[in-house]
Amino acid sequence: GKEAEAIADFGEALKLEPDRLEAWLSRGTAYLASDDVNGASADAEAALKLQSDSAPAWGLLGAVRQRQGLHREAVDACQMALKLEPDLSWAQNCLEASLAELEEEDD
């Protein structure tokens, strides 16, 4: 499908330019969309190694951790994303969803 093509394309781009943050983020997002949370996690972490103050990379890591059911880690990552880029609405959505999950776990 579309995600598999995108993953392959970004993989080729990363072979040529391993320091391209956008390619790591885009491939990680495509992995997440195709339910490959391990691939998405690895790419989010690679993006953060390249640029530790990347709000989208922290947001992607938060979304991955949320999908893995690691809601406390998701909250931490999303909060970091929002500290760096307060207008990142999808990170805000991820944060709120993870906080709601944590509240349910506490009940």
Short mmCIF file of N, CA and C in Angstrom, two decimals, residues 8 10 15 29 38-39 44 50-51 53-55 58 70 75 87 92 95 107:
data_model
loop_
_atom_site.label_atom_id
_atom_site.label_comp_id
_atom_site.label_asym_id
_atom_site.label_seq_id
_atom_site.Cartn_x
_atom_site.Cartn_y
_atom_site.Cartn_z
N ALA A 8 9.59 2.58 1.93
CA ALA A 8 10.70 2.22 1.02
C ALA A 8 11.40 3.48 0.50
N PHE A 10 11.50 6.56 1.83
CA PHE A 10 12.26 7.26 2.87
C PHE A 10 13.48 6.44 3.28
N LYS A 15 19.45 6.21 3.18
CA LYS A 15 20.73 5.61 2.79
C LYS A 15 21.65 6.69 2.23
N THR A 29 6.48 8.08 10.85
CA THR A 29 5.04 8.32 10.78
C THR A 29 4.38 7.28 9.88
N ASN A 38 7.37 -0.89 16.25
CA ASN A 38 8.82 -1.02 16.48
C ASN A 38 9.61 -0.18 15.50
N GLY A 39 9.20 -0.21 14.24
CA GLY A 39 9.86 0.64 13.24
C GLY A 39 9.69 2.11 13.56
N ALA A 44 11.75 7.30 15.54
CA ALA A 44 11.58 8.45 16.44
C ALA A 44 12.85 8.63 17.28
N LEU A 50 19.55 12.64 16.35
CA LEU A 50 20.02 13.68 15.43
C LEU A 50 19.74 15.07 15.98
N GLN A 51 18.54 15.26 16.52
CA GLN A 51 18.13 16.58 16.98
C GLN A 51 17.24 16.43 18.21
N ASP A 53 16.11 18.47 20.25
CA ASP A 53 15.11 19.51 20.51
C ASP A 53 14.08 19.60 19.39
N SER A 54 13.84 18.46 18.72
CA SER A 54 12.84 18.41 17.65
C SER A 54 11.47 18.09 18.25
N ALA A 55 10.58 19.07 18.24
CA ALA A 55 9.23 18.84 18.77
C ALA A 55 8.51 17.72 18.02
N TRP A 58 9.73 14.34 19.30
CA TRP A 58 9.17 14.01 20.61
C TRP A 58 7.69 13.63 20.48
N LEU A 70 2.13 2.54 26.67
CA LEU A 70 3.04 3.12 27.67
C LEU A 70 2.64 4.57 27.89
N VAL A 75 2.96 10.56 27.84
CA VAL A 75 2.73 11.89 28.44
C VAL A 75 4.03 12.67 28.49
N ASP A 87 2.29 25.03 19.89
CA ASP A 87 1.15 24.97 18.97
C ASP A 87 1.01 23.64 18.25
N GLN A 92 -0.72 17.73 21.43
CA GLN A 92 -1.67 18.06 22.49
C GLN A 92 -2.76 16.98 22.57
N LEU A 95 -1.31 13.91 24.11
CA LEU A 95 -1.14 14.12 25.54
C LEU A 95 -2.47 13.91 26.28
N ASP A 107 -8.39 4.36 38.29
CA ASP A 107 -9.72 4.11 38.89
C ASP A 107 -9.85 2.70 39.43
#
